[in-house]
Every structure is written in structure tokens, then in C-alpha cells.
mmCIF file of C-alpha atoms in Angstrom:
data_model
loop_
_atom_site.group_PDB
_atom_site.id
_atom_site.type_symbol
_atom_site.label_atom_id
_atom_site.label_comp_id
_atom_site.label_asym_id
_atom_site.label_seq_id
_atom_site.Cartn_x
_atom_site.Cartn_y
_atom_site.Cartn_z
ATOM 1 C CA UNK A 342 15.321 -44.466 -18.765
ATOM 2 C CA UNK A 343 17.175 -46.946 -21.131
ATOM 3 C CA UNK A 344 16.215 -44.506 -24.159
ATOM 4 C CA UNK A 345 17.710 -41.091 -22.069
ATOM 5 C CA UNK A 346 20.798 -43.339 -21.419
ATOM 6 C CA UNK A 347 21.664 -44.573 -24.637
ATOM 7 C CA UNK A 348 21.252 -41.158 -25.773
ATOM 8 C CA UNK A 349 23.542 -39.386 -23.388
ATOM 9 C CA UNK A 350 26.009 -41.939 -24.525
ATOM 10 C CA UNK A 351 27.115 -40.095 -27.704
ATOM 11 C CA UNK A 352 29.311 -36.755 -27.336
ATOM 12 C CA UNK A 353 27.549 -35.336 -30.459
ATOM 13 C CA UNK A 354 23.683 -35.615 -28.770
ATOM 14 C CA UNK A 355 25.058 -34.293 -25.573
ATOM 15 C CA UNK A 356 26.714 -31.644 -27.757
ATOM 16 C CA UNK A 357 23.052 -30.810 -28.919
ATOM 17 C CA UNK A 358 21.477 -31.325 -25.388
ATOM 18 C CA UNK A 359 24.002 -28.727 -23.917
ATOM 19 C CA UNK A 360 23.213 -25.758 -27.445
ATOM 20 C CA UNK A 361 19.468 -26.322 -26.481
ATOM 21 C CA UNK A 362 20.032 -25.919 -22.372
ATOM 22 C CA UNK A 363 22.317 -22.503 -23.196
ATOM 23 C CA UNK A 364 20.462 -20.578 -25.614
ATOM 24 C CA UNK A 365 16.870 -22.277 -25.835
ATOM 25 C CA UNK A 366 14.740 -23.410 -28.700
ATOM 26 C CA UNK A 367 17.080 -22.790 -31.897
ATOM 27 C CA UNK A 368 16.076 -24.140 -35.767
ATOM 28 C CA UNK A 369 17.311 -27.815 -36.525
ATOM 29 C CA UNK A 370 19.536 -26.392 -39.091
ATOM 30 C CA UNK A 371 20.846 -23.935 -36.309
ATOM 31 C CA UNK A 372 22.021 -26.937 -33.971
ATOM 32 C CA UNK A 373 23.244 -29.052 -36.901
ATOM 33 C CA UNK A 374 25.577 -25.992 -38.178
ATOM 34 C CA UNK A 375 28.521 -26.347 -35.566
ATOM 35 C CA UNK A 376 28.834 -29.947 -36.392
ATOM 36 C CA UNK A 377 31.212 -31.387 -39.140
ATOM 37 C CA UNK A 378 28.936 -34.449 -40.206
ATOM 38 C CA UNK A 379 25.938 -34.290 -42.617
ATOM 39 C CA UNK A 380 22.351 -32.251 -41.615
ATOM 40 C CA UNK A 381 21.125 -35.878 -42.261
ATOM 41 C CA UNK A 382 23.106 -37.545 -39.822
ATOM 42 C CA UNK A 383 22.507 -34.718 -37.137
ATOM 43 C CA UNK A 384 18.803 -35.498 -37.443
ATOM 44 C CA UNK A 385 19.370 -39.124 -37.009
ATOM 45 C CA UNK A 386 20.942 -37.961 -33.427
ATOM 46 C CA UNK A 387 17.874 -35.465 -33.090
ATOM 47 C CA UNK A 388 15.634 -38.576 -33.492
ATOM 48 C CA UNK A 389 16.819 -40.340 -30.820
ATOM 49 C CA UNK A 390 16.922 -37.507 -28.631
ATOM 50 C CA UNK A 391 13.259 -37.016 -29.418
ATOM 51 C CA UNK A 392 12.557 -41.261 -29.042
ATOM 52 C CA UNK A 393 14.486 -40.492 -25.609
ATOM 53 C CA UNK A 394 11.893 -37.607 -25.322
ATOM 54 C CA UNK A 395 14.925 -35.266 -24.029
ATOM 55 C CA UNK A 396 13.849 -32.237 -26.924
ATOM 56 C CA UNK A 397 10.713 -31.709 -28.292
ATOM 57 C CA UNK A 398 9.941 -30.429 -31.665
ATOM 58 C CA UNK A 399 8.128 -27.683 -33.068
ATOM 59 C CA UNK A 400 7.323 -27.471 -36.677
ATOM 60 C CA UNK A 401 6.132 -23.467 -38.271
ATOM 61 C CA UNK A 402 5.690 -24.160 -41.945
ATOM 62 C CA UNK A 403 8.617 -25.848 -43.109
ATOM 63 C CA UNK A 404 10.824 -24.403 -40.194
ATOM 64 C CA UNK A 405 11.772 -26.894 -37.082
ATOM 65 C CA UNK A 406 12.260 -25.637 -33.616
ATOM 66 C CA UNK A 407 13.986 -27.688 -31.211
ATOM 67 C CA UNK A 408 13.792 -27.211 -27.577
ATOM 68 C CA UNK A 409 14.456 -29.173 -24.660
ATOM 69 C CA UNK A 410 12.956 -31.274 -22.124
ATOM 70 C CA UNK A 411 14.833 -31.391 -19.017
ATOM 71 C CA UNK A 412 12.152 -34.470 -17.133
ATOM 72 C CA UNK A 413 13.943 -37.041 -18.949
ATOM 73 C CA UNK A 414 17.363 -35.877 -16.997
ATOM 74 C CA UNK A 415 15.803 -35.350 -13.546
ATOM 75 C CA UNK A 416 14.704 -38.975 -13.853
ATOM 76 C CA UNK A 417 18.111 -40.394 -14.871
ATOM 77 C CA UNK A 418 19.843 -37.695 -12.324
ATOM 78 C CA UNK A 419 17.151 -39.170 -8.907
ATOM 79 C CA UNK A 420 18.241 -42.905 -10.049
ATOM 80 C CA UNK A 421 22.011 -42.152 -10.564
ATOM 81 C CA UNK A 422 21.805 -40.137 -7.153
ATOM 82 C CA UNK A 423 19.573 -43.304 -5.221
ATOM 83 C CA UNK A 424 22.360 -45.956 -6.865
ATOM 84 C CA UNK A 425 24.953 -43.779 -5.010
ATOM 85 C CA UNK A 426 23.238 -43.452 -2.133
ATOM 86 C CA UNK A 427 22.689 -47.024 -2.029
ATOM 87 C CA UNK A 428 26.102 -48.119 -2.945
ATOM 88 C CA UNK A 429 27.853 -46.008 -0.581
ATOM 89 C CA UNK A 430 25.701 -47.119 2.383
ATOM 90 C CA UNK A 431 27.464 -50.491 1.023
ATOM 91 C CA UNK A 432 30.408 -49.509 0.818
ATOM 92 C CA UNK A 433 30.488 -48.230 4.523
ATOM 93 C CA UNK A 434 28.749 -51.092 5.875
ATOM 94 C CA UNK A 435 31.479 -53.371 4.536
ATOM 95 C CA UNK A 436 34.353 -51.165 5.472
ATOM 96 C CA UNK A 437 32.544 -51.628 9.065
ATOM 97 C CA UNK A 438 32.078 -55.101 8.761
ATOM 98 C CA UNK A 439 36.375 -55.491 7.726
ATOM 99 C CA UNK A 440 37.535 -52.918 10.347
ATOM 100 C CA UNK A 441 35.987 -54.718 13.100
ATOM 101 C CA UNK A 442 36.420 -58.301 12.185
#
């Protein structure tokens, strides 16, 4: 889960994250074009994306197809969710625990 966090952490990979959840698998060079940094640097971001295992690649020849994986996400989304849970349980336990003392 560290990878999927540290990739979420950059605006450009979410940027990527959000083309592939909209319109589905697209080209690399398709999901680099909106961006205003180098087709090089956009598939440094892709890498860690893939190291993260949120997209999967797809290679036809000397095309590369890009789609996502959404597991990743659902992991990171159950652990934010049980941290919240947990932490407002907390929260209302102490609240208790000050009203009443």
C-alpha cells in the first residue's frame, strides 16, 4: 500500500489515474498528450503507477496500451475507511470520557 500511496501523492499520476478511469485503455502517447512536461517524464510517472500496480500495460507491436487497475485503490480506500472508523470510535470515546468527568 506504501507504493499506491506514494503514487497518489503527485497531481500529474492522479491526472493519469482519473484519463484511464473515464475513457479506458488509451495509447501512452494518448495520456502523455494533455500534459505540458516531456513524453519521457510522463513515463517516469507511468512507471510508478505500474511499480504501484494501479495500470497495467499492454504492448501491440510498438504501440502501448494503458489501462487501469482499480484493486490497488479498493485496498488503500478499506484501510483509509477502517482508520476512520477506528479513529472516530476514539474520538467519541474521549468526548465521553471529558463530558462526564
Amino acid at each position: 500500500m506504501d507504493e499506491t500511496l506514494v503514487a497518489l501523492a503527485d497531481p500529474t499520476r492522479r491526472a493519469i489515474l482519473a484519463r484511464l478511469a473515464a475513457e479506458g485503455e488509451a495509447r501512452v502517447t494518448d495520456v502523455a498528450r494533455p500534459f505540458a512536461i516531456s513524453l519521457n517524464s510522463v513515463s517516469k510517472h507511468i512507471r510508478m503507477l505500474e511499480r504501484a500496480a494501479l495500470v497495467r500495460r499492454r504492448v501491440e507491436g510498438r504501440t502501448h496500451y494503458l489501462t487501469l487497475n482499480p484493486a490497488p485503490l479498493d485496498a488503500a480506500a478499506e484501510w483509509i475507511d477502517a482508520q476512520r472508523r477506528l479513529w472516530s470510535w476514539r474520538l467519541g470515546e474521549l468526548e465521553k470520557a471529558l463530558d462526564h468527568g
